[in-house]
Short mmCIF file of N, CA, C and O in Angstrom, two decimals:
data_model
loop_
_atom_site.label_atom_id
_atom_site.label_comp_id
_atom_site.label_asym_id
_atom_site.label_seq_id
_atom_site.Cartn_x
_atom_site.Cartn_y
_atom_site.Cartn_z
N MET A 1232 10.49 19.52 7.38
CA MET A 1232 9.76 18.70 7.75
C MET A 1232 10.81 17.06 7.28
O MET A 1232 11.28 16.78 6.49
N ASN A 1233 10.34 16.31 8.61
CA ASN A 1233 11.02 15.40 8.49
C ASN A 1233 10.02 13.74 7.76
O ASN A 1233 8.98 13.72 8.53
N ASP A 1234 10.77 13.54 6.76
CA ASP A 1234 9.92 12.69 6.25
C ASP A 1234 10.54 10.93 6.28
O ASP A 1234 9.95 10.12 5.60
N ALA A 1235 11.42 10.75 7.59
CA ALA A 1235 11.67 9.55 7.92
C ALA A 1235 10.48 8.95 8.35
O ALA A 1235 9.52 9.27 9.05
N SER A 1236 10.22 7.53 7.76
CA SER A 1236 9.36 6.36 8.32
C SER A 1236 9.35 6.07 10.07
O SER A 1236 10.52 6.03 10.17
N PRO A 1237 8.26 6.64 10.54
CA PRO A 1237 8.36 6.00 11.97
C PRO A 1237 8.36 4.54 12.15
O PRO A 1237 8.32 3.79 13.32
N PHE A 1238 8.19 3.77 11.19
CA PHE A 1238 8.03 2.29 11.04
C PHE A 1238 9.61 1.71 10.72
O PHE A 1238 10.37 2.24 9.90
N LEU A 1239 9.98 0.57 11.48
CA LEU A 1239 11.29 -0.18 11.18
C LEU A 1239 11.01 -1.37 10.80
O LEU A 1239 10.00 -2.01 10.85
N ASP A 1240 12.02 -1.74 9.53
CA ASP A 1240 12.50 -2.88 9.07
C ASP A 1240 13.15 -3.61 10.10
O ASP A 1240 14.30 -3.29 10.46
N LEU A 1241 12.61 -4.43 10.82
CA LEU A 1241 13.37 -5.04 11.81
C LEU A 1241 14.33 -6.12 11.72
O LEU A 1241 15.16 -6.61 12.64
N ALA A 1242 14.12 -6.62 10.52
CA ALA A 1242 15.16 -7.73 10.22
C ALA A 1242 15.88 -7.19 8.76
O ALA A 1242 15.40 -7.77 7.68
N PRO A 1243 16.03 -6.12 8.31
CA PRO A 1243 16.71 -5.79 7.19
C PRO A 1243 17.59 -6.48 6.37
O PRO A 1243 17.34 -6.86 5.03
N ASP A 1244 18.08 -7.62 6.75
CA ASP A 1244 18.82 -8.54 6.06
C ASP A 1244 18.22 -9.74 6.16
O ASP A 1244 19.01 -10.81 5.46
N ALA A 1245 17.29 -10.19 6.36
CA ALA A 1245 16.74 -11.70 6.94
C ALA A 1245 15.80 -12.23 5.62
O ALA A 1245 16.12 -13.43 5.29
N ALA A 1246 15.43 -11.27 4.80
CA ALA A 1246 14.79 -11.77 3.77
C ALA A 1246 15.25 -11.23 2.32
O ALA A 1246 15.60 -10.10 2.40
N PRO A 1247 15.35 -12.06 1.30
CA PRO A 1247 15.78 -11.05 0.08
C PRO A 1247 14.84 -10.11 -0.35
O PRO A 1247 13.81 -10.13 -0.20
N ARG A 1248 15.29 -8.97 -0.80
CA ARG A 1248 14.46 -7.95 -1.36
C ARG A 1248 13.98 -8.51 -3.07
O ARG A 1248 14.72 -8.63 -3.57
N VAL A 1249 12.50 -8.03 -2.91
CA VAL A 1249 12.13 -8.06 -4.35
C VAL A 1249 11.49 -6.82 -4.50
O VAL A 1249 11.38 -6.11 -3.93
N SER A 1250 11.23 -6.45 -6.05
CA SER A 1250 10.81 -5.49 -6.51
C SER A 1250 9.19 -5.33 -6.40
O SER A 1250 8.50 -6.33 -6.93
N VAL A 1251 8.63 -4.56 -5.84
CA VAL A 1251 7.34 -4.17 -5.73
C VAL A 1251 6.68 -2.60 -6.12
O VAL A 1251 7.68 -1.90 -6.07
N ARG A 1252 6.06 -2.69 -7.13
CA ARG A 1252 5.70 -1.26 -7.56
C ARG A 1252 4.16 -0.72 -6.99
O ARG A 1252 3.18 -1.66 -6.94
N PHE A 1253 4.43 0.14 -6.22
CA PHE A 1253 3.01 0.95 -5.43
C PHE A 1253 2.88 2.30 -6.28
O PHE A 1253 3.75 3.21 -6.07
N ASP A 1254 1.79 2.32 -6.74
CA ASP A 1254 1.40 3.53 -7.09
C ASP A 1254 2.17 4.43 -8.18
O ASP A 1254 2.88 5.52 -8.17
N GLY A 1255 3.08 3.37 -9.23
CA GLY A 1255 3.88 3.98 -10.08
C GLY A 1255 5.28 4.11 -9.37
O GLY A 1255 5.98 4.28 -10.35
N GLN A 1256 5.67 3.90 -8.39
CA GLN A 1256 6.89 3.90 -7.76
C GLN A 1256 7.30 2.32 -7.35
O GLN A 1256 6.72 1.60 -6.50
N ASP A 1257 8.79 2.17 -7.68
CA ASP A 1257 9.28 1.04 -7.14
C ASP A 1257 9.93 0.86 -6.14
O ASP A 1257 10.44 1.89 -5.66
N TYR A 1258 9.70 -0.10 -5.23
CA TYR A 1258 10.16 -0.35 -3.90
C TYR A 1258 10.84 -2.06 -4.03
O TYR A 1258 10.53 -2.70 -4.31
N ALA A 1259 11.94 -1.97 -2.91
CA ALA A 1259 12.53 -3.00 -2.65
C ALA A 1259 12.10 -3.59 -1.49
O ALA A 1259 12.53 -2.95 -0.66
N LEU A 1260 11.34 -4.59 -1.35
CA LEU A 1260 10.72 -4.82 -0.13
C LEU A 1260 11.03 -6.18 0.15
O LEU A 1260 11.09 -7.32 -0.47
N PRO A 1261 11.31 -6.69 1.32
CA PRO A 1261 11.28 -8.25 1.70
C PRO A 1261 10.60 -9.51 1.40
O PRO A 1261 9.13 -9.06 1.67
N GLU A 1262 11.07 -10.15 0.83
CA GLU A 1262 9.85 -11.24 -0.11
C GLU A 1262 9.28 -11.86 1.31
O GLU A 1262 10.11 -12.29 2.22
N GLY A 1263 7.90 -12.27 1.07
CA GLY A 1263 7.31 -13.01 1.81
C GLY A 1263 6.62 -12.23 3.36
O GLY A 1263 5.62 -12.55 4.07
N ALA A 1264 7.08 -10.58 3.00
CA ALA A 1264 6.94 -9.84 4.46
C ALA A 1264 5.10 -9.50 3.87
O ALA A 1264 4.67 -9.56 3.22
N ASN A 1265 4.58 -8.75 5.22
CA ASN A 1265 3.44 -8.52 5.17
C ASN A 1265 3.60 -6.80 4.25
O ASN A 1265 4.26 -6.12 4.73
N LEU A 1266 2.73 -7.09 3.49
CA LEU A 1266 2.90 -5.80 2.25
C LEU A 1266 2.59 -4.57 2.92
O LEU A 1266 3.28 -3.61 2.87
N ALA A 1267 1.25 -4.25 4.02
CA ALA A 1267 1.29 -3.34 4.47
C ALA A 1267 2.46 -2.85 5.53
O ALA A 1267 2.90 -1.50 5.46
N ALA A 1268 2.78 -3.78 6.07
CA ALA A 1268 4.34 -3.35 7.09
C ALA A 1268 5.08 -2.74 6.29
O ALA A 1268 6.06 -1.89 6.61
N ALA A 1269 5.58 -3.94 5.12
CA ALA A 1269 6.70 -3.29 4.39
C ALA A 1269 6.65 -2.16 3.90
O ALA A 1269 7.43 -1.23 3.71
N LEU A 1270 5.28 -1.59 3.28
CA LEU A 1270 5.11 -0.09 2.71
C LEU A 1270 5.51 0.58 3.77
O LEU A 1270 6.15 1.69 3.31
N LEU A 1271 4.97 0.32 4.96
CA LEU A 1271 4.90 1.49 5.89
C LEU A 1271 6.41 1.70 6.32
O LEU A 1271 7.11 2.81 6.46
N ALA A 1272 7.05 0.29 6.44
CA ALA A 1272 8.70 0.47 6.68
C ALA A 1272 9.27 1.27 5.64
O ALA A 1272 10.43 1.82 5.96
N ALA A 1273 8.96 1.22 4.41
CA ALA A 1273 9.50 1.94 3.25
C ALA A 1273 9.02 3.10 3.08
O ALA A 1273 9.83 3.92 2.40
N GLY A 1274 8.50 3.59 4.12
CA GLY A 1274 8.02 5.20 4.00
C GLY A 1274 6.59 5.67 3.57
O GLY A 1274 6.34 6.81 3.22
N VAL A 1275 5.90 4.73 2.90
CA VAL A 1275 4.46 5.17 2.44
C VAL A 1275 3.70 5.52 3.37
O VAL A 1275 3.23 4.91 4.39
N ARG A 1276 3.01 6.70 3.63
CA ARG A 1276 2.12 6.96 4.63
C ARG A 1276 0.62 6.94 4.50
O ARG A 1276 -0.01 7.06 5.25
N SER A 1277 0.38 7.18 2.74
CA SER A 1277 -1.32 6.97 2.71
C SER A 1277 -1.07 5.79 1.82
O SER A 1277 -0.48 5.72 0.41
N PHE A 1278 -2.38 4.89 1.74
CA PHE A 1278 -2.13 3.98 0.76
C PHE A 1278 -3.46 4.07 -0.04
O PHE A 1278 -3.49 3.64 -1.44
N ARG A 1279 -4.44 4.95 0.61
CA ARG A 1279 -5.71 5.45 -0.59
C ARG A 1279 -6.14 6.94 -0.01
O ARG A 1279 -6.00 6.81 1.24
N GLU A 1280 -7.37 7.28 -0.50
CA GLU A 1280 -7.99 8.35 -0.36
C GLU A 1280 -9.33 7.95 0.02
O GLU A 1280 -9.96 6.99 -0.77
N THR A 1281 -10.21 8.26 0.88
CA THR A 1281 -11.63 7.91 0.92
C THR A 1281 -12.61 8.46 -0.24
O THR A 1281 -12.10 9.56 -0.84
N PRO A 1282 -13.41 7.87 -0.70
CA PRO A 1282 -14.34 8.22 -1.91
C PRO A 1282 -14.92 9.30 -1.70
O PRO A 1282 -15.02 10.28 -2.70
N VAL A 1283 -15.47 9.65 -0.59
CA VAL A 1283 -16.14 11.12 -0.32
C VAL A 1283 -15.37 12.14 0.10
O VAL A 1283 -15.38 13.05 -0.82
N SER A 1284 -14.78 12.14 0.93
CA SER A 1284 -14.08 13.27 1.38
C SER A 1284 -12.53 13.41 0.85
O SER A 1284 -12.06 14.38 0.97
N GLY A 1285 -12.01 11.98 0.46
CA GLY A 1285 -10.49 12.58 -0.03
C GLY A 1285 -9.01 12.31 0.83
O GLY A 1285 -8.29 12.17 0.60
N ALA A 1286 -10.04 12.00 2.23
CA ALA A 1286 -9.09 11.76 3.05
C ALA A 1286 -8.19 10.95 2.93
O ALA A 1286 -8.44 9.74 2.46
N PRO A 1287 -6.87 10.79 3.75
CA PRO A 1287 -5.96 10.13 3.41
C PRO A 1287 -5.97 9.00 4.64
O PRO A 1287 -6.43 9.13 5.26
N ARG A 1288 -6.09 7.34 3.81
CA ARG A 1288 -6.09 6.46 4.87
C ARG A 1288 -4.90 5.46 4.95
O ARG A 1288 -4.09 5.49 3.72
N ALA A 1289 -4.59 4.87 5.80
CA ALA A 1289 -3.29 3.84 5.91
C ALA A 1289 -3.69 2.65 6.90
O ALA A 1289 -4.74 3.17 7.45
N PRO A 1290 -3.06 2.00 7.24
CA PRO A 1290 -3.47 0.77 7.93
C PRO A 1290 -3.42 1.40 9.17
O PRO A 1290 -2.70 2.10 9.70
N PHE A 1291 -4.58 0.48 9.68
CA PHE A 1291 -4.84 0.72 11.23
C PHE A 1291 -4.85 -0.43 12.21
O PHE A 1291 -4.11 -0.50 12.87
N CYS A 1292 -5.39 -1.50 11.97
CA CYS A 1292 -5.58 -2.59 12.82
C CYS A 1292 -4.51 -3.39 12.33
O CYS A 1292 -3.92 -4.29 13.42
N MET A 1293 -4.36 -3.52 11.29
CA MET A 1293 -3.08 -4.50 10.89
C MET A 1293 -3.81 -6.17 10.80
O MET A 1293 -2.84 -7.43 11.14
N MET A 1294 -5.20 -6.37 10.84
CA MET A 1294 -5.23 -7.83 11.33
C MET A 1294 -6.62 -8.05 10.51
O MET A 1294 -7.32 -8.95 10.54
N GLY A 1295 -6.92 -7.10 9.24
CA GLY A 1295 -7.96 -7.24 8.43
C GLY A 1295 -9.52 -7.29 8.66
O GLY A 1295 -10.39 -7.47 8.25
N ALA A 1296 -9.53 -6.03 10.14
CA ALA A 1296 -10.87 -6.06 10.39
C ALA A 1296 -11.44 -4.51 9.93
O ALA A 1296 -12.35 -4.14 9.94
N CYS A 1297 -10.28 -3.53 9.73
CA CYS A 1297 -10.85 -2.43 9.29
C CYS A 1297 -10.97 -1.52 8.28
O CYS A 1297 -11.59 -0.66 7.85
N TYR A 1298 -10.04 -2.29 7.28
CA TYR A 1298 -10.27 -2.18 5.82
C TYR A 1298 -9.62 -0.55 5.17
O TYR A 1298 -9.94 0.02 4.39
N ASP A 1299 -8.82 0.12 6.43
CA ASP A 1299 -8.20 1.27 6.07
C ASP A 1299 -7.06 0.80 4.82
O ASP A 1299 -6.52 2.15 4.62
N CYS A 1300 -6.50 -0.07 4.87
CA CYS A 1300 -5.22 -0.44 4.21
C CYS A 1300 -5.43 -0.92 2.47
O CYS A 1300 -4.94 -1.34 1.92
N LEU A 1301 -6.91 -0.83 2.29
CA LEU A 1301 -7.13 -1.20 0.96
C LEU A 1301 -6.68 -0.73 -0.25
O LEU A 1301 -6.15 0.40 -0.31
N VAL A 1302 -5.77 -1.77 -0.98
CA VAL A 1302 -5.22 -1.24 -2.11
C VAL A 1302 -6.02 -2.13 -3.41
O VAL A 1302 -6.64 -2.94 -3.37
N GLU A 1303 -5.06 -1.83 -4.55
CA GLU A 1303 -5.85 -2.69 -5.98
C GLU A 1303 -4.73 -3.64 -6.25
O GLU A 1303 -3.59 -3.04 -6.48
N VAL A 1304 -4.67 -4.90 -6.46
CA VAL A 1304 -3.99 -5.69 -6.99
C VAL A 1304 -4.45 -6.53 -7.89
O VAL A 1304 -5.26 -7.14 -7.95
N ASP A 1305 -3.86 -6.41 -9.30
CA ASP A 1305 -4.37 -6.96 -10.56
C ASP A 1305 -6.15 -6.86 -10.58
O ASP A 1305 -7.07 -7.76 -10.92
N GLY A 1306 -6.44 -5.39 -10.49
CA GLY A 1306 -7.45 -4.83 -10.61
C GLY A 1306 -8.44 -5.48 -9.55
O GLY A 1306 -9.74 -4.96 -10.13
N VAL A 1307 -7.87 -5.97 -8.71
CA VAL A 1307 -8.97 -6.30 -7.39
C VAL A 1307 -8.65 -5.74 -6.26
O VAL A 1307 -7.57 -5.77 -5.66
N THR A 1308 -9.82 -4.99 -5.63
CA THR A 1308 -9.58 -4.38 -4.35
C THR A 1308 -9.49 -5.31 -3.04
O THR A 1308 -10.10 -6.02 -2.80
N ARG A 1309 -8.05 -5.44 -2.21
CA ARG A 1309 -7.96 -6.05 -1.30
C ARG A 1309 -7.10 -5.17 -0.17
O ARG A 1309 -6.78 -4.34 -0.20
N GLN A 1310 -6.97 -6.02 1.27
CA GLN A 1310 -6.53 -5.54 2.22
C GLN A 1310 -5.00 -5.64 2.26
O GLN A 1310 -4.67 -6.96 1.95
N ALA A 1311 -4.34 -4.59 1.90
CA ALA A 1311 -2.74 -4.73 2.07
C ALA A 1311 -2.10 -5.50 3.07
O ALA A 1311 -1.33 -6.41 3.00
N CYS A 1312 -2.62 -5.31 4.63
CA CYS A 1312 -2.39 -6.30 5.54
C CYS A 1312 -2.29 -7.91 5.35
O CYS A 1312 -2.19 -8.47 6.52
N MET A 1313 -3.17 -8.03 4.58
CA MET A 1313 -3.54 -9.72 3.94
C MET A 1313 -3.04 -10.20 3.10
O MET A 1313 -3.16 -11.39 2.50
N ILE A 1314 -1.79 -9.51 2.39
CA ILE A 1314 -1.41 -9.99 1.34
C ILE A 1314 0.23 -9.86 1.79
O ILE A 1314 1.10 -9.11 2.35
N GLU A 1315 1.04 -10.79 1.23
CA GLU A 1315 2.54 -11.20 1.21
C GLU A 1315 3.28 -10.57 0.01
O GLU A 1315 2.88 -10.67 -1.07
N VAL A 1316 4.15 -9.91 0.24
CA VAL A 1316 5.17 -9.28 -0.93
C VAL A 1316 5.92 -10.47 -1.37
O VAL A 1316 6.12 -11.76 -1.00
N SER A 1317 5.48 -10.65 -2.73
CA SER A 1317 6.20 -11.00 -3.99
C SER A 1317 6.74 -10.54 -4.81
O SER A 1317 6.41 -9.32 -5.05
N ASP A 1318 7.58 -11.20 -5.51
CA ASP A 1318 8.23 -10.25 -6.69
C ASP A 1318 7.47 -10.03 -8.01
O ASP A 1318 6.65 -11.07 -8.56
N GLY A 1319 7.37 -8.68 -8.57
CA GLY A 1319 6.62 -8.16 -9.13
C GLY A 1319 5.06 -7.74 -9.07
O GLY A 1319 4.38 -7.26 -10.03
N LEU A 1320 4.83 -7.98 -7.90
CA LEU A 1320 3.74 -7.47 -7.44
C LEU A 1320 3.35 -5.87 -7.72
O LEU A 1320 4.28 -4.94 -7.84
N ILE A 1321 2.20 -5.59 -8.46
CA ILE A 1321 1.98 -4.40 -8.70
C ILE A 1321 0.57 -3.75 -7.98
O ILE A 1321 -0.07 -4.31 -7.92
N VAL A 1322 0.71 -2.97 -7.45
CA VAL A 1322 -0.09 -2.37 -6.43
C VAL A 1322 -0.49 -0.95 -6.69
O VAL A 1322 0.45 -0.26 -6.74
N ASP A 1323 -1.86 -0.77 -6.85
CA ASP A 1323 -2.31 0.66 -7.06
C ASP A 1323 -2.87 1.06 -5.75
O ASP A 1323 -3.82 0.10 -5.17
N ARG A 1324 -3.49 2.29 -5.74
CA ARG A 1324 -3.90 2.81 -4.71
C ARG A 1324 -5.56 2.63 -4.92
O ARG A 1324 -5.99 2.85 -6.35
N ALA A 1325 -6.60 2.17 -4.21
CA ALA A 1325 -7.88 1.89 -4.24
C ALA A 1325 -8.72 3.19 -4.50
O ALA A 1325 -8.30 4.02 -3.77
N HIS A 1326 -9.72 2.71 -4.91
CA HIS A 1326 -10.73 3.83 -4.97
C HIS A 1326 -10.37 5.05 -5.94
O HIS A 1326 -10.83 6.32 -5.70
N GLN A 1327 -9.09 4.98 -6.82
CA GLN A 1327 -8.84 6.20 -7.31
C GLN A 1327 -9.42 6.19 -9.01
O GLN A 1327 -10.39 5.69 -9.35
N ASP A 1328 -9.98 7.61 -8.97
CA ASP A 1328 -10.56 8.15 -10.25
C ASP A 1328 -9.75 7.95 -11.65
O ASP A 1328 -8.82 8.31 -11.58
N LYS A 1329 -10.04 6.82 -12.32
CA LYS A 1329 -9.59 6.28 -13.44
C LYS A 1329 -9.56 7.10 -14.51
O LYS A 1329 -9.27 6.51 -15.78
N GLY A 1330 -10.09 8.43 -14.21
CA GLY A 1330 -10.62 9.17 -15.55
C GLY A 1330 -11.60 9.35 -15.83
O GLY A 1330 -12.47 8.48 -16.12
N ALA A 1331 -12.17 10.58 -15.49
CA ALA A 1331 -13.68 11.06 -15.50
C ALA A 1331 -13.81 11.17 -17.17
O ALA A 1331 -13.07 11.49 -18.26
N SER A 1332 -15.05 10.43 -17.63
CA SER A 1332 -15.54 10.52 -18.67
C SER A 1332 -16.07 11.97 -19.57
O SER A 1332 -16.31 12.88 -18.67
N ASP A 1333 -15.62 12.30 -20.85
CA ASP A 1333 -16.06 13.83 -21.36
C ASP A 1333 -17.36 13.57 -21.70
O ASP A 1333 -17.83 14.59 -22.22
N ALA A 1334 -18.25 12.61 -21.57
CA ALA A 1334 -19.36 12.51 -21.87
C ALA A 1334 -20.43 13.24 -21.16
O ALA A 1334 -21.54 13.79 -21.12
N ASP A 1335 -19.93 13.98 -19.94
CA ASP A 1335 -20.69 14.88 -19.17
C ASP A 1335 -21.26 15.89 -19.65
O ASP A 1335 -21.69 16.60 -19.13
N GLY A 1336 -20.07 16.31 -20.46
CA GLY A 1336 -20.57 17.65 -21.41
C GLY A 1336 -19.71 18.89 -20.56
O GLY A 1336 -20.11 19.54 -20.35
#
């Protein structure tokens, strides 16, 4: 299976790289870049799973209209295509089960 990203970093040396953590993994992404585009170019294929079926979702429109690129930043669900990459950004998948309670019995 080919795991290479179908997306290209068009200017790999144009911006300094900064550390961004997505879903527990560190990436060196171009500072100031569109977060969704930078993660796609880094090989991330799924940004979240749908709450109902668990189907993988990733950016579709890249302009903030479709909500398929939802991620969680600082506890707030946001669209990755509307965020700029900045150093130390910590991003998690949206709609993750943060651990079910054992009170269900």
